[in-house]
């Protein structure tokens, strides 16, 4: 018997990566699970990677909010509504607990589950669910998502998180390069240039080439400035998320700012060091099968010495 499930978790990149183990748990514990997932169009590749996901339904809140009442946007929203109402789901599970995700949940057919008033990030969202669950807020995001899914489907999860990314990692030979993510959308997330140079020298001394990720022209310019004294470093062009995953999967390791791509590296099972300065790793630590280090905290970036110490551990792991 098929159990039709709609997962609502539209953004952002790191949050969707954190969701993947919960999908593995549902597939393991719910017989005949057919899982559809609503995701922001820019991140729709991520749920499509998981073998247990039947269909990805795209939403475009980030684009729509700029032209909410324009005719094309109204047409796209109407098409989404028709799509959501075309299937009766056994369970509609809001894994985001925001008003924008509750807006999607309201339009779907099925018993609606989500977090309760005290657990939801936006408490008002809980008013739109038929069944509400309590999940403690201050714990790692991967754990929190696994707990919510277990509560909604009445099972006990166990074991280390399975991100379902074997399509990228099975049979892949590790190569002698490190992936670097030195840029972020916010200036307060950045790390000093001189500290990056110390990391680059350590990586080169270990025989690793440098591959720097850059998502736009500003990030590319920053990357060029960072590696001007490292002529063998490669600045990668803007790529799809799938192509980025294919670059990270064979890497010896990754070091990056607190970004979705750094969390993807950990999920792919690569030794990963995350540098936090504008957010806390209490709720979003790096999680993966290999060595990880989530360094720093909101307003307290890690020192060069802290990062170099963990880098040596990662290289030895």
Tab-separated table of C-alpha atoms in Angstrom:
chain	number	residue	atom	x	y	z
A	1	UNK	CA	0.000	0.000	0.000
A	2	UNK	CA	1.328	3.421	-0.971
A	3	UNK	CA	1.553	6.178	1.621
A	4	UNK	CA	1.542	9.513	-0.177
A	5	UNK	CA	3.587	12.157	1.625
A	6	UNK	CA	4.171	15.818	0.869
A	7	UNK	CA	7.212	17.436	2.491
A	8	UNK	CA	7.293	21.232	2.615
A	9	UNK	CA	10.776	22.672	3.088
A	10	UNK	CA	11.522	25.240	0.422
A	11	UNK	CA	14.809	26.854	1.442
A	12	UNK	CA	17.633	27.496	1.959
A	13	UNK	CA	20.513	25.418	0.605
A	14	UNK	CA	21.938	24.278	3.938
A	15	UNK	CA	18.490	23.674	5.399
A	16	UNK	CA	17.579	21.356	2.533
A	17	UNK	CA	20.815	19.425	3.038
A	18	UNK	CA	19.916	19.076	6.733
A	19	UNK	CA	16.550	17.613	5.674
A	20	UNK	CA	17.975	14.686	3.721
A	21	UNK	CA	18.527	12.280	6.680
A	22	UNK	CA	14.874	12.705	7.695
A	23	UNK	CA	13.867	11.616	4.184
A	24	UNK	CA	16.065	8.519	4.538
A	25	UNK	CA	14.395	7.775	7.879
A	26	UNK	CA	10.886	8.110	6.426
A	27	UNK	CA	11.762	5.824	3.502
A	28	UNK	CA	13.131	3.255	5.959
A	29	UNK	CA	10.268	3.311	8.464
A	30	UNK	CA	7.140	4.045	6.379
A	31	UNK	CA	6.196	1.116	4.106
A	32	UNK	CA	5.302	2.195	0.579
A	33	UNK	CA	6.279	5.830	1.155
A	34	UNK	CA	5.860	7.997	-1.947
A	35	UNK	CA	7.506	11.302	-1.068
A	36	UNK	CA	6.930	14.566	-2.905
A	37	UNK	CA	8.861	17.640	-1.776
A	38	UNK	CA	8.116	21.348	-2.264
A	39	UNK	CA	11.378	23.295	-2.696
A	40	UNK	CA	12.474	26.713	-3.880
A	41	UNK	CA	13.344	26.575	-7.589
A	42	UNK	CA	16.972	27.608	-6.973
A	43	UNK	CA	17.504	24.581	-4.701
A	44	UNK	CA	15.266	22.015	-6.406
A	45	UNK	CA	18.281	19.904	-7.407
A	46	UNK	CA	18.892	18.935	-3.772
A	47	UNK	CA	15.708	16.942	-3.050
A	48	UNK	CA	15.993	15.412	-6.527
A	49	UNK	CA	19.311	13.852	-5.498
A	50	UNK	CA	17.654	11.648	-2.876
A	51	UNK	CA	16.547	8.288	-4.286
A	52	UNK	CA	13.445	8.201	-2.061
A	53	UNK	CA	11.979	11.442	-3.459
A	54	UNK	CA	9.286	10.790	-6.043
A	55	UNK	CA	8.689	14.339	-7.318
A	56	UNK	CA	10.039	17.804	-6.598
A	57	UNK	CA	7.413	20.557	-6.760
A	58	UNK	CA	9.026	23.932	-7.361
A	59	UNK	CA	8.014	27.136	-5.623
A	60	UNK	CA	9.487	30.581	-6.356
A	61	UNK	CA	8.867	32.745	-3.288
A	62	UNK	CA	12.187	34.542	-3.731
A	63	UNK	CA	11.292	35.592	-7.249
A	64	UNK	CA	7.550	36.060	-6.732
A	65	UNK	CA	7.815	38.461	-3.805
A	66	UNK	CA	9.336	41.076	-6.130
A	67	UNK	CA	6.301	40.982	-8.453
A	68	UNK	CA	3.626	39.293	-6.310
A	69	UNK	CA	0.610	40.824	-8.099
A	70	UNK	CA	1.923	40.768	-11.667
A	71	UNK	CA	0.004	38.630	-14.145
A	72	UNK	CA	2.838	36.122	-14.757
A	73	UNK	CA	3.375	35.635	-11.028
A	74	UNK	CA	-0.356	35.175	-10.397
A	75	UNK	CA	-0.412	32.552	-13.155
A	76	UNK	CA	2.520	30.674	-11.614
A	77	UNK	CA	0.920	30.762	-8.150
A	78	UNK	CA	-2.343	29.468	-9.604
A	79	UNK	CA	-0.465	26.637	-11.337
A	80	UNK	CA	1.194	25.713	-8.041
A	81	UNK	CA	-2.197	25.652	-6.319
A	82	UNK	CA	-3.613	23.344	-8.991
A	83	UNK	CA	-0.592	21.071	-8.674
A	84	UNK	CA	-0.893	20.855	-4.884
A	85	UNK	CA	-4.603	20.081	-5.071
A	86	UNK	CA	-4.192	17.432	-7.776
A	87	UNK	CA	-3.074	14.794	-5.246
A	88	UNK	CA	-4.602	13.797	-1.935
A	89	UNK	CA	-1.746	13.090	0.450
A	90	UNK	CA	-1.945	10.899	3.500
A	91	UNK	CA	0.316	13.343	5.344
A	92	UNK	CA	1.410	16.882	4.508
A	93	UNK	CA	4.423	17.683	6.702
A	94	UNK	CA	5.700	21.235	7.105
A	95	UNK	CA	9.370	20.932	8.050
A	96	UNK	CA	9.965	24.697	7.931
A	97	UNK	CA	7.327	26.157	10.286
A	98	UNK	CA	7.206	29.595	8.682
A	99	UNK	CA	4.189	31.507	7.439
A	100	UNK	CA	5.409	31.104	3.855
A	101	UNK	CA	5.524	27.307	4.268
A	102	UNK	CA	2.148	27.278	6.039
A	103	UNK	CA	0.771	29.137	2.986
A	104	UNK	CA	1.809	26.153	0.870
A	105	UNK	CA	0.496	23.603	3.379
A	106	UNK	CA	-2.932	25.260	3.393
A	107	UNK	CA	-3.287	24.644	-0.346
A	108	UNK	CA	-2.450	20.933	-0.207
A	109	UNK	CA	-4.916	18.107	0.376
A	110	UNK	CA	-4.213	15.834	3.315
A	111	UNK	CA	-3.732	15.744	7.077
A	112	UNK	CA	-1.408	18.624	7.878
A	113	UNK	CA	1.415	18.125	10.385
A	114	UNK	CA	3.906	20.629	11.771
A	115	UNK	CA	5.517	22.050	14.867
A	116	UNK	CA	3.484	23.392	17.773
A	117	UNK	CA	3.340	27.013	18.947
A	118	UNK	CA	6.422	26.790	21.159
A	119	UNK	CA	8.510	24.756	18.720
A	120	UNK	CA	7.871	26.658	15.476
A	121	UNK	CA	10.235	29.387	14.367
A	122	UNK	CA	7.173	31.485	13.488
A	123	UNK	CA	4.556	30.475	16.050
A	124	UNK	CA	1.577	31.619	13.949
A	125	UNK	CA	2.393	28.916	11.393
A	126	UNK	CA	1.310	26.259	13.901
A	127	UNK	CA	-2.294	27.450	13.639
A	128	UNK	CA	-2.542	25.982	10.132
A	129	UNK	CA	-1.762	22.360	11.087
A	130	UNK	CA	-4.190	19.583	12.006
A	131	UNK	CA	-1.552	17.797	14.109
A	132	UNK	CA	1.152	19.668	16.045
A	133	UNK	CA	4.391	18.229	17.405
A	134	UNK	CA	6.806	19.392	20.089
A	135	UNK	CA	10.487	19.372	19.146
A	136	UNK	CA	13.060	21.215	21.260
A	137	UNK	CA	14.431	24.251	19.400
A	138	UNK	CA	18.069	24.480	20.534
A	139	UNK	CA	19.543	21.351	19.042
A	140	UNK	CA	21.248	20.543	15.728
A	141	UNK	CA	19.046	21.049	12.686
A	142	UNK	CA	19.625	17.520	11.382
A	143	UNK	CA	18.489	16.061	14.706
A	144	UNK	CA	15.494	18.382	14.887
A	145	UNK	CA	14.265	17.391	11.426
A	146	UNK	CA	14.718	13.699	12.162
A	147	UNK	CA	12.746	14.092	15.396
A	148	UNK	CA	9.873	15.904	13.690
A	149	UNK	CA	9.608	13.279	10.955
A	150	UNK	CA	9.682	10.491	13.556
A	151	UNK	CA	6.907	12.178	15.533
A	152	UNK	CA	4.739	12.692	12.454
A	153	UNK	CA	5.048	9.070	11.320
A	154	UNK	CA	5.230	7.485	14.774
A	155	UNK	CA	8.569	5.691	14.622
A	156	UNK	CA	11.867	5.819	16.516
A	157	UNK	CA	14.818	6.747	14.357
A	158	UNK	CA	18.241	5.311	15.057
A	159	UNK	CA	21.787	5.330	13.755
A	160	UNK	CA	23.960	7.951	12.118
A	161	UNK	CA	22.275	10.273	9.597
A	162	UNK	CA	22.093	8.991	6.023
A	163	UNK	CA	21.987	11.906	3.562
A	164	UNK	CA	21.191	9.660	0.596
A	165	UNK	CA	23.980	11.149	-1.545
A	166	UNK	CA	25.600	7.895	-2.627
A	167	UNK	CA	25.113	8.818	-6.298
A	168	UNK	CA	27.982	11.281	-5.833
A	169	UNK	CA	30.245	9.228	-3.584
A	170	UNK	CA	29.984	5.551	-4.529
A	171	UNK	CA	33.113	4.445	-6.375
A	172	UNK	CA	34.620	7.951	-6.436
A	173	UNK	CA	38.409	8.142	-5.991
A	174	UNK	CA	39.675	10.881	-3.681
A	175	UNK	CA	41.959	13.416	-5.389
A	176	UNK	CA	44.709	15.709	-4.097
A	177	UNK	CA	42.859	19.001	-3.862
A	178	UNK	CA	40.981	21.004	-1.272
A	179	UNK	CA	37.786	22.939	-1.940
A	180	UNK	CA	37.629	26.421	-0.438
A	181	UNK	CA	34.482	28.507	0.127
A	182	UNK	CA	35.815	31.940	1.191
A	183	UNK	CA	32.819	34.094	0.248
A	184	UNK	CA	29.400	34.762	1.682
A	185	UNK	CA	26.405	36.981	0.991
A	186	UNK	CA	27.072	38.936	4.201
A	187	UNK	CA	30.230	40.857	5.034
A	188	UNK	CA	30.061	39.840	8.707
A	189	UNK	CA	30.585	36.206	7.692
A	190	UNK	CA	33.965	36.846	6.078
A	191	UNK	CA	37.319	35.769	7.529
A	192	UNK	CA	40.583	37.779	7.344
A	193	UNK	CA	42.663	37.451	4.193
A	194	UNK	CA	45.907	36.834	6.090
A	195	UNK	CA	44.293	33.922	7.936
A	196	UNK	CA	43.146	32.367	4.657
A	197	UNK	CA	46.708	32.666	3.343
A	198	UNK	CA	47.992	30.698	6.344
A	199	UNK	CA	45.436	27.969	5.574
A	200	UNK	CA	46.407	27.933	1.889
A	201	UNK	CA	50.092	27.522	2.753
A	202	UNK	CA	49.292	24.604	5.055
A	203	UNK	CA	47.217	22.914	2.359
A	204	UNK	CA	49.933	23.407	-0.264
A	205	UNK	CA	52.518	22.001	2.137
A	206	UNK	CA	50.344	18.892	2.419
A	207	UNK	CA	50.429	18.515	-1.360
A	208	UNK	CA	46.905	19.740	-2.015
A	209	UNK	CA	45.859	21.999	-4.861
A	210	UNK	CA	43.281	24.714	-4.146
A	211	UNK	CA	39.901	24.957	-5.834
A	212	UNK	CA	37.907	28.043	-4.826
A	213	UNK	CA	34.140	28.283	-5.233
A	214	UNK	CA	32.555	31.554	-6.355
A	215	UNK	CA	28.881	32.115	-7.078
A	216	UNK	CA	28.938	35.574	-8.661
A	217	UNK	CA	31.309	38.250	-9.961
A	218	UNK	CA	31.843	39.827	-6.535
A	219	UNK	CA	32.813	36.464	-5.055
A	220	UNK	CA	35.076	35.777	-8.030
A	221	UNK	CA	36.885	39.077	-7.503
A	222	UNK	CA	37.333	38.284	-3.814
A	223	UNK	CA	38.701	34.834	-4.686
A	224	UNK	CA	41.149	36.330	-7.201
A	225	UNK	CA	42.448	38.735	-4.563
A	226	UNK	CA	42.842	35.928	-2.053
A	227	UNK	CA	44.944	33.719	-4.334
A	228	UNK	CA	47.032	36.352	-6.122
A	229	UNK	CA	50.143	34.878	-4.466
A	230	UNK	CA	49.039	31.270	-5.111
A	231	UNK	CA	49.388	30.860	-8.900
A	232	UNK	CA	48.377	27.201	-8.921
A	233	UNK	CA	45.000	27.908	-7.276
A	234	UNK	CA	41.916	27.459	-9.461
A	235	UNK	CA	38.833	29.657	-9.218
A	236	UNK	CA	35.872	27.638	-10.376
A	237	UNK	CA	33.142	29.267	-12.493
A	238	UNK	CA	29.562	29.476	-11.323
A	239	UNK	CA	28.059	25.977	-11.581
A	240	UNK	CA	24.854	24.129	-10.888
A	241	UNK	CA	24.523	22.596	-7.437
A	242	UNK	CA	24.882	19.154	-8.992
A	243	UNK	CA	28.185	20.126	-10.598
A	244	UNK	CA	29.414	21.628	-7.315
A	245	UNK	CA	28.578	18.351	-5.548
A	246	UNK	CA	30.609	16.497	-8.191
A	247	UNK	CA	33.593	18.762	-7.454
A	248	UNK	CA	33.335	18.343	-3.682
A	249	UNK	CA	32.771	14.567	-3.618
A	250	UNK	CA	36.342	13.609	-4.725
A	251	UNK	CA	38.063	16.387	-2.727
A	252	UNK	CA	40.543	15.507	-0.005
A	253	UNK	CA	38.782	18.033	2.222
A	254	UNK	CA	36.907	21.344	2.310
A	255	UNK	CA	37.253	24.525	4.329
A	256	UNK	CA	34.573	27.159	4.051
A	257	UNK	CA	32.565	29.857	5.727
A	258	UNK	CA	29.216	28.897	7.238
A	259	UNK	CA	27.394	28.324	3.955
A	260	UNK	CA	25.134	25.737	2.425
A	261	UNK	CA	27.985	24.386	0.303
A	262	UNK	CA	30.146	23.773	3.374
A	263	UNK	CA	27.266	21.789	4.905
A	264	UNK	CA	26.948	19.902	1.604
A	265	UNK	CA	30.609	18.906	1.859
A	266	UNK	CA	30.055	17.414	5.308
A	267	UNK	CA	26.951	15.590	4.052
A	268	UNK	CA	29.012	14.132	1.198
A	269	UNK	CA	31.320	12.594	3.780
A	270	UNK	CA	34.324	14.819	3.142
A	271	UNK	CA	36.497	16.100	6.015
A	272	UNK	CA	35.123	19.620	6.447
A	273	UNK	CA	35.971	22.684	8.515
A	274	UNK	CA	33.354	25.410	8.888
A	275	UNK	CA	34.206	28.969	9.937
A	276	UNK	CA	31.372	30.669	11.830
A	277	UNK	CA	31.323	34.361	12.700
A	278	UNK	CA	27.752	35.592	12.087
A	279	UNK	CA	25.778	32.538	13.243
A	280	UNK	CA	26.001	29.896	15.925
A	281	UNK	CA	26.978	26.289	15.233
A	282	UNK	CA	24.771	25.184	18.131
A	283	UNK	CA	21.798	24.921	15.778
A	284	UNK	CA	23.586	24.315	12.484
A	285	UNK	CA	26.815	22.413	13.093
A	286	UNK	CA	28.471	20.517	10.287
A	287	UNK	CA	27.205	16.926	10.253
A	288	UNK	CA	28.698	14.090	8.244
A	289	UNK	CA	30.409	10.726	8.285
A	290	UNK	CA	33.960	12.137	8.116
A	291	UNK	CA	35.883	14.584	10.304
A	292	UNK	CA	34.060	17.882	10.848
A	293	UNK	CA	34.851	20.991	12.874
A	294	UNK	CA	32.399	23.869	13.370
A	295	UNK	CA	34.571	26.716	14.626
A	296	UNK	CA	33.612	30.113	16.029
A	297	UNK	CA	30.244	31.569	16.947
A	298	UNK	CA	28.083	34.627	16.385
A	299	UNK	CA	30.354	37.641	16.759
A	300	UNK	CA	33.335	35.427	17.699
A	301	UNK	CA	35.171	34.208	14.590
A	302	UNK	CA	37.715	31.439	15.132
A	303	UNK	CA	41.380	32.339	15.377
A	304	UNK	CA	43.917	31.310	12.785
A	305	UNK	CA	45.473	28.935	15.298
A	306	UNK	CA	42.147	27.204	15.955
A	307	UNK	CA	41.553	26.608	12.255
A	308	UNK	CA	45.114	25.421	11.561
A	309	UNK	CA	44.919	22.988	14.474
A	310	UNK	CA	41.710	21.440	13.129
A	311	UNK	CA	43.126	21.470	9.613
A	312	UNK	CA	45.990	19.257	10.742
A	313	UNK	CA	43.490	16.882	12.347
A	314	UNK	CA	41.449	16.785	9.164
A	315	UNK	CA	44.506	16.024	7.061
A	316	UNK	CA	45.423	13.182	9.416
A	317	UNK	CA	41.881	11.744	9.510
